[in-house]
């Protein structure tokens, strides 16, 4: 497998891997890459399997393959692991990677994301509070001939995951266009639909009870859904736990407020202490 990885920063600096969600691409990190690199990190934003200029195999999009992909990317760029930042389904991959390949993950930054097992449990307990992930989950499981247009899903997802005030900005229009272009790249649509399933993926039995040893920064909106997920995910960790929100943002703070997002990440990395 060959992966497109956009990088900034000193090749000898600590590695930071950025993983996008189901309907995005590496470009969703473009406004935070330079300030993170300026702070002393080698920043690498990955186009996941099936996206952008990365390879697009016809199959093997299950979670174990995505986790293996990112483990391989980290090994190719660093001899000492990485800080792994994951948004949405990229966060589900990051959680699973941290729990099962601890040598790869020095710190985990979870951006509006959850370990898949905890996402499934919270949704099962209060399904009526989780209409967006359920809508996505149902839509991406339709047979190909009945499935929604990935371009439409990419637009729906961006609107659902950002605040109403952001929808009126030029930057929202720019990201909408970037997502539209990305979804129209040959053979990317099927990959998006498969990647979207990772949020609530079933894990191999040996991965069900593994725990995260690395320090974790949990970034999410402050509401009942995310509070419940934060509580459950924190119980899967043995290291330091820090929980924050980026005021005025919803589920894509790195897009809505790049400066605020960068600030909370760098504050955490300066002192990843336990804030339980």
Short mmCIF file of C-alpha atoms in Angstrom, two decimals:
data_model
loop_
_atom_site.label_atom_id
_atom_site.label_comp_id
_atom_site.label_asym_id
_atom_site.label_seq_id
_atom_site.Cartn_x
_atom_site.Cartn_y
_atom_site.Cartn_z
CA UNK A 1 0.00 0.00 0.00
CA UNK A 2 1.17 3.50 -0.88
CA UNK A 3 -0.13 6.48 1.08
CA UNK A 4 -0.22 10.17 0.33
CA UNK A 5 1.11 12.00 3.39
CA UNK A 6 1.43 15.80 3.54
CA UNK A 7 4.28 16.76 5.87
CA UNK A 8 5.65 19.91 7.46
CA UNK A 9 8.42 20.46 9.99
CA UNK A 10 11.90 19.22 10.81
CA UNK A 11 12.27 15.51 9.86
CA UNK A 12 14.13 14.99 13.13
CA UNK A 13 11.38 16.49 15.31
CA UNK A 14 8.81 14.40 17.23
CA UNK A 15 6.27 12.98 14.80
CA UNK A 16 2.60 13.99 14.90
CA UNK A 17 0.19 12.00 12.71
CA UNK A 18 -3.16 13.58 11.72
CA UNK A 19 -6.04 11.29 10.69
CA UNK A 20 -9.16 12.63 8.97
CA UNK A 21 -12.76 11.45 9.26
CA UNK A 22 -14.94 9.53 6.82
CA UNK A 23 -15.90 12.31 4.41
CA UNK A 24 -12.78 14.47 4.49
CA UNK A 25 -9.12 14.14 3.61
CA UNK A 26 -5.68 15.32 4.66
CA UNK A 27 -6.69 18.88 3.68
CA UNK A 28 -8.95 19.24 6.72
CA UNK A 29 -5.77 19.71 8.80
CA UNK A 30 -4.19 22.28 6.48
CA UNK A 31 -4.73 25.28 8.79
CA UNK A 32 -3.22 23.63 11.87
CA UNK A 33 -0.19 22.00 10.26
CA UNK A 34 2.08 25.04 10.08
CA UNK A 35 1.54 26.25 13.67
CA UNK A 36 2.06 22.70 14.97
CA UNK A 37 5.25 22.40 12.92
CA UNK A 38 6.39 25.83 14.18
CA UNK A 39 5.94 24.51 17.72
CA UNK A 40 8.57 21.84 17.09
CA UNK A 41 6.79 18.85 15.58
CA UNK A 42 7.07 16.98 12.31
CA UNK A 43 3.44 17.03 11.23
CA UNK A 44 2.10 14.39 8.84
CA UNK A 45 -1.50 14.49 7.56
CA UNK A 46 -2.46 11.17 5.98
CA UNK A 47 -4.92 10.43 3.20
CA UNK A 48 -6.41 7.19 4.52
CA UNK A 49 -6.73 4.03 2.42
CA UNK A 50 -8.93 4.83 -0.59
CA UNK A 51 -8.66 8.63 -0.34
CA UNK A 52 -6.94 11.30 -2.43
CA UNK A 53 -3.64 10.09 -3.88
CA UNK A 54 -3.42 7.06 -1.56
CA UNK A 55 -3.95 3.60 -3.04
CA UNK A 56 -7.54 2.44 -3.52
CA UNK A 57 -7.76 -1.34 -3.23
CA UNK A 58 -11.16 -2.90 -4.01
CA UNK A 59 -11.47 -4.48 -0.55
CA UNK A 60 -9.90 -4.74 2.92
CA UNK A 61 -11.37 -1.61 4.50
CA UNK A 62 -12.09 -3.18 7.89
CA UNK A 63 -10.73 -1.57 11.05
CA UNK A 64 -7.81 -3.99 11.41
CA UNK A 65 -6.50 -2.94 8.00
CA UNK A 66 -6.83 0.77 8.80
CA UNK A 67 -4.97 0.26 12.07
CA UNK A 68 -2.25 -1.69 10.29
CA UNK A 69 -1.97 1.05 7.68
CA UNK A 70 -1.29 3.76 10.23
CA UNK A 71 1.11 1.57 12.18
CA UNK A 72 3.08 1.11 8.95
CA UNK A 73 3.02 4.85 8.18
CA UNK A 74 4.34 5.65 11.66
CA UNK A 75 7.09 3.04 11.36
CA UNK A 76 8.14 4.50 8.01
CA UNK A 77 8.46 8.02 9.44
CA UNK A 78 9.73 7.46 12.98
CA UNK A 79 11.80 5.09 15.06
CA UNK A 80 10.11 6.18 18.28
CA UNK A 81 6.35 6.31 17.69
CA UNK A 82 4.14 9.35 17.23
CA UNK A 83 1.57 11.63 18.72
CA UNK A 84 -1.61 10.48 16.96
CA UNK A 85 -4.46 12.94 16.37
CA UNK A 86 -7.69 11.48 15.01
CA UNK A 87 -11.01 13.08 14.05
CA UNK A 88 -14.23 11.08 13.69
CA UNK A 89 -13.50 7.72 12.10
CA UNK A 90 -9.82 8.67 12.11
CA UNK A 91 -10.19 8.92 15.86
CA UNK A 92 -11.73 5.44 16.02
CA UNK A 93 -8.62 4.17 14.21
CA UNK A 94 -6.38 6.16 16.58
CA UNK A 95 -8.07 4.72 19.69
CA UNK A 96 -7.76 1.17 18.40
CA UNK A 97 -4.15 1.73 17.34
CA UNK A 98 -3.21 3.16 20.75
CA UNK A 99 -4.81 0.21 22.56
CA UNK A 100 -3.22 -2.50 20.44
CA UNK A 101 0.05 -1.02 19.16
CA UNK A 102 1.20 0.94 22.22
CA UNK A 103 4.73 1.22 20.86
CA UNK A 104 3.36 3.38 18.02
CA UNK A 105 1.45 5.94 20.10
CA UNK A 106 3.21 8.32 22.49
CA UNK A 107 0.07 10.40 23.04
CA UNK A 108 -3.49 10.24 21.70
CA UNK A 109 -5.57 13.29 20.76
CA UNK A 110 -9.20 12.25 20.23
CA UNK A 111 -11.19 14.86 18.29
CA UNK A 112 -14.93 14.23 18.50
CA UNK A 113 -14.12 10.53 18.35
CA UNK A 114 -14.54 7.39 20.40
CA UNK A 115 -13.24 3.88 20.74
CA UNK A 116 -15.67 1.89 18.52
CA UNK A 117 -16.83 -0.38 21.34
CA UNK A 118 -17.82 2.57 23.53
CA UNK A 119 -19.57 4.30 20.62
CA UNK A 120 -21.64 1.17 20.03
CA UNK A 121 -22.52 0.86 23.71
CA UNK A 122 -23.58 4.47 24.15
CA UNK A 123 -25.68 4.45 20.97
CA UNK A 124 -27.35 1.18 21.97
CA UNK A 125 -28.27 2.63 25.37
CA UNK A 126 -29.72 5.91 24.04
CA UNK A 127 -30.15 5.54 20.30
CA UNK A 128 -32.62 8.43 20.07
CA UNK A 129 -29.87 10.89 21.06
CA UNK A 130 -27.53 9.83 18.24
CA UNK A 131 -29.40 10.56 15.03
CA UNK A 132 -26.37 11.79 13.04
CA UNK A 133 -24.09 8.74 13.52
CA UNK A 134 -27.09 6.42 13.12
CA UNK A 135 -28.11 8.17 9.88
CA UNK A 136 -24.56 7.88 8.58
CA UNK A 137 -24.30 4.28 9.73
CA UNK A 138 -27.52 3.25 7.99
CA UNK A 139 -26.79 5.19 4.79
CA UNK A 140 -23.35 3.68 4.25
CA UNK A 141 -24.70 0.14 4.59
CA UNK A 142 -27.12 0.39 1.67
CA UNK A 143 -26.30 -1.77 -1.38
CA UNK A 144 -24.18 0.18 -3.87
CA UNK A 145 -27.09 0.69 -6.28
CA UNK A 146 -29.20 2.25 -3.50
CA UNK A 147 -26.49 4.10 -1.59
CA UNK A 148 -26.57 7.90 -1.34
CA UNK A 149 -24.13 9.93 -3.41
CA UNK A 150 -20.90 10.28 -1.37
CA UNK A 151 -20.77 13.95 -2.39
CA UNK A 152 -24.14 14.52 -0.73
CA UNK A 153 -23.01 12.66 2.39
CA UNK A 154 -19.79 14.70 2.54
CA UNK A 155 -21.83 17.90 2.46
CA UNK A 156 -24.35 16.66 5.02
CA UNK A 157 -21.55 15.56 7.33
CA UNK A 158 -19.76 18.93 7.19
CA UNK A 159 -22.98 20.81 7.96
CA UNK A 160 -23.96 18.42 10.77
CA UNK A 161 -20.53 18.55 12.41
CA UNK A 162 -20.04 22.33 12.42
CA UNK A 163 -21.94 25.15 14.10
CA UNK A 164 -24.66 27.14 12.33
CA UNK A 165 -22.62 30.35 12.50
CA UNK A 166 -19.76 28.68 10.63
CA UNK A 167 -22.09 27.77 7.75
CA UNK A 168 -22.29 31.44 6.78
CA UNK A 169 -18.53 31.87 6.37
CA UNK A 170 -16.30 31.73 3.32
CA UNK A 171 -14.20 29.05 5.00
CA UNK A 172 -17.22 26.75 5.22
CA UNK A 173 -17.72 27.19 1.47
CA UNK A 174 -14.03 26.42 0.86
CA UNK A 175 -14.11 23.21 2.89
CA UNK A 176 -17.36 22.19 1.24
CA UNK A 177 -15.68 22.56 -2.15
CA UNK A 178 -12.60 20.62 -1.00
CA UNK A 179 -14.81 17.78 0.25
CA UNK A 180 -16.80 17.80 -2.98
CA UNK A 181 -13.65 17.56 -5.08
CA UNK A 182 -12.23 14.81 -2.86
CA UNK A 183 -15.42 12.73 -3.08
CA UNK A 184 -15.33 12.92 -6.88
CA UNK A 185 -11.84 11.44 -7.25
CA UNK A 186 -12.12 8.10 -9.06
CA UNK A 187 -12.98 5.19 -6.74
CA UNK A 188 -12.98 7.38 -3.62
CA UNK A 189 -16.74 7.19 -3.08
CA UNK A 190 -16.79 3.48 -2.14
CA UNK A 191 -13.83 4.01 0.21
CA UNK A 192 -15.69 6.82 1.98
CA UNK A 193 -18.71 4.62 2.49
CA UNK A 194 -16.58 1.81 3.93
CA UNK A 195 -14.52 4.14 6.11
CA UNK A 196 -17.69 5.63 7.61
CA UNK A 197 -18.47 2.22 9.12
CA UNK A 198 -15.32 2.32 11.27
CA UNK A 199 -17.00 4.62 13.80
CA UNK A 200 -19.09 1.66 14.98
CA UNK A 201 -16.88 -1.18 13.75
CA UNK A 202 -16.79 -4.63 15.29
CA UNK A 203 -13.37 -5.50 16.70
CA UNK A 204 -11.45 -8.79 16.61
CA UNK A 205 -12.05 -10.60 19.94
CA UNK A 206 -8.45 -10.12 21.08
CA UNK A 207 -8.88 -6.32 20.80
CA UNK A 208 -12.11 -5.99 22.77
CA UNK A 209 -10.61 -5.41 26.22
CA UNK A 210 -7.22 -3.87 25.42
CA UNK A 211 -6.47 -0.55 27.11
CA UNK A 212 -4.70 2.68 26.21
CA UNK A 213 -1.49 3.36 28.10
CA UNK A 214 -0.56 6.67 26.42
CA UNK A 215 -1.78 10.03 27.77
CA UNK A 216 -5.05 11.08 26.14
CA UNK A 217 -6.42 14.50 25.22
CA UNK A 218 -10.18 14.29 24.66
CA UNK A 219 -11.58 17.20 22.62
CA UNK A 220 -15.33 17.34 22.05
CA UNK A 221 -18.42 19.48 22.37
CA UNK A 222 -19.83 19.76 25.88
CA UNK A 223 -23.18 17.97 25.73
CA UNK A 224 -24.80 14.83 27.07
CA UNK A 225 -23.73 12.60 24.20
CA UNK A 226 -20.06 13.50 24.39
CA UNK A 227 -20.00 13.56 28.19
CA UNK A 228 -21.28 9.98 28.23
CA UNK A 229 -18.72 8.93 25.64
CA UNK A 230 -15.92 10.71 27.51
CA UNK A 231 -16.78 8.90 30.73
CA UNK A 232 -16.79 5.50 29.04
CA UNK A 233 -13.61 6.11 27.05
CA UNK A 234 -11.72 7.42 30.07
CA UNK A 235 -12.29 4.05 31.74
CA UNK A 236 -10.35 2.42 28.89
CA UNK A 237 -7.19 4.36 29.72
CA UNK A 238 -4.38 3.73 32.19
CA UNK A 239 -2.43 6.92 31.48
CA UNK A 240 -3.16 10.61 31.95
CA UNK A 241 -6.58 11.90 30.82
CA UNK A 242 -7.30 15.52 29.86
CA UNK A 243 -10.74 16.61 28.66
CA UNK A 244 -11.41 19.96 26.97
CA UNK A 245 -13.73 21.72 24.56
CA UNK A 246 -12.91 24.41 22.01
CA UNK A 247 -15.55 27.09 22.70
CA UNK A 248 -17.86 27.97 19.83
CA UNK A 249 -17.13 24.81 17.85
CA UNK A 250 -18.96 21.57 17.31
CA UNK A 251 -17.33 18.33 16.06
CA UNK A 252 -14.62 19.73 13.76
CA UNK A 253 -12.76 22.28 15.91
CA UNK A 254 -9.63 22.09 13.77
CA UNK A 255 -11.72 23.44 10.88
CA UNK A 256 -13.93 25.90 12.77
CA UNK A 257 -11.24 27.38 15.03
CA UNK A 258 -7.74 26.28 13.98
CA UNK A 259 -6.03 28.65 16.43
CA UNK A 260 -8.13 27.47 19.38
CA UNK A 261 -7.59 23.84 18.43
CA UNK A 262 -3.83 24.30 18.09
CA UNK A 263 -3.68 26.04 21.46
CA UNK A 264 -5.37 23.23 23.40
CA UNK A 265 -3.24 20.56 21.70
CA UNK A 266 0.02 22.38 22.45
CA UNK A 267 -1.07 23.11 26.03
CA UNK A 268 -1.68 19.39 26.50
CA UNK A 269 1.63 18.36 24.97
CA UNK A 270 3.55 20.76 27.21
CA UNK A 271 2.13 18.99 30.27
CA UNK A 272 0.06 15.86 29.54
CA UNK A 273 -0.85 15.51 33.22
CA UNK A 274 -3.86 13.73 34.63
CA UNK A 275 -6.86 16.04 34.90
CA UNK A 276 -9.43 13.44 36.00
#
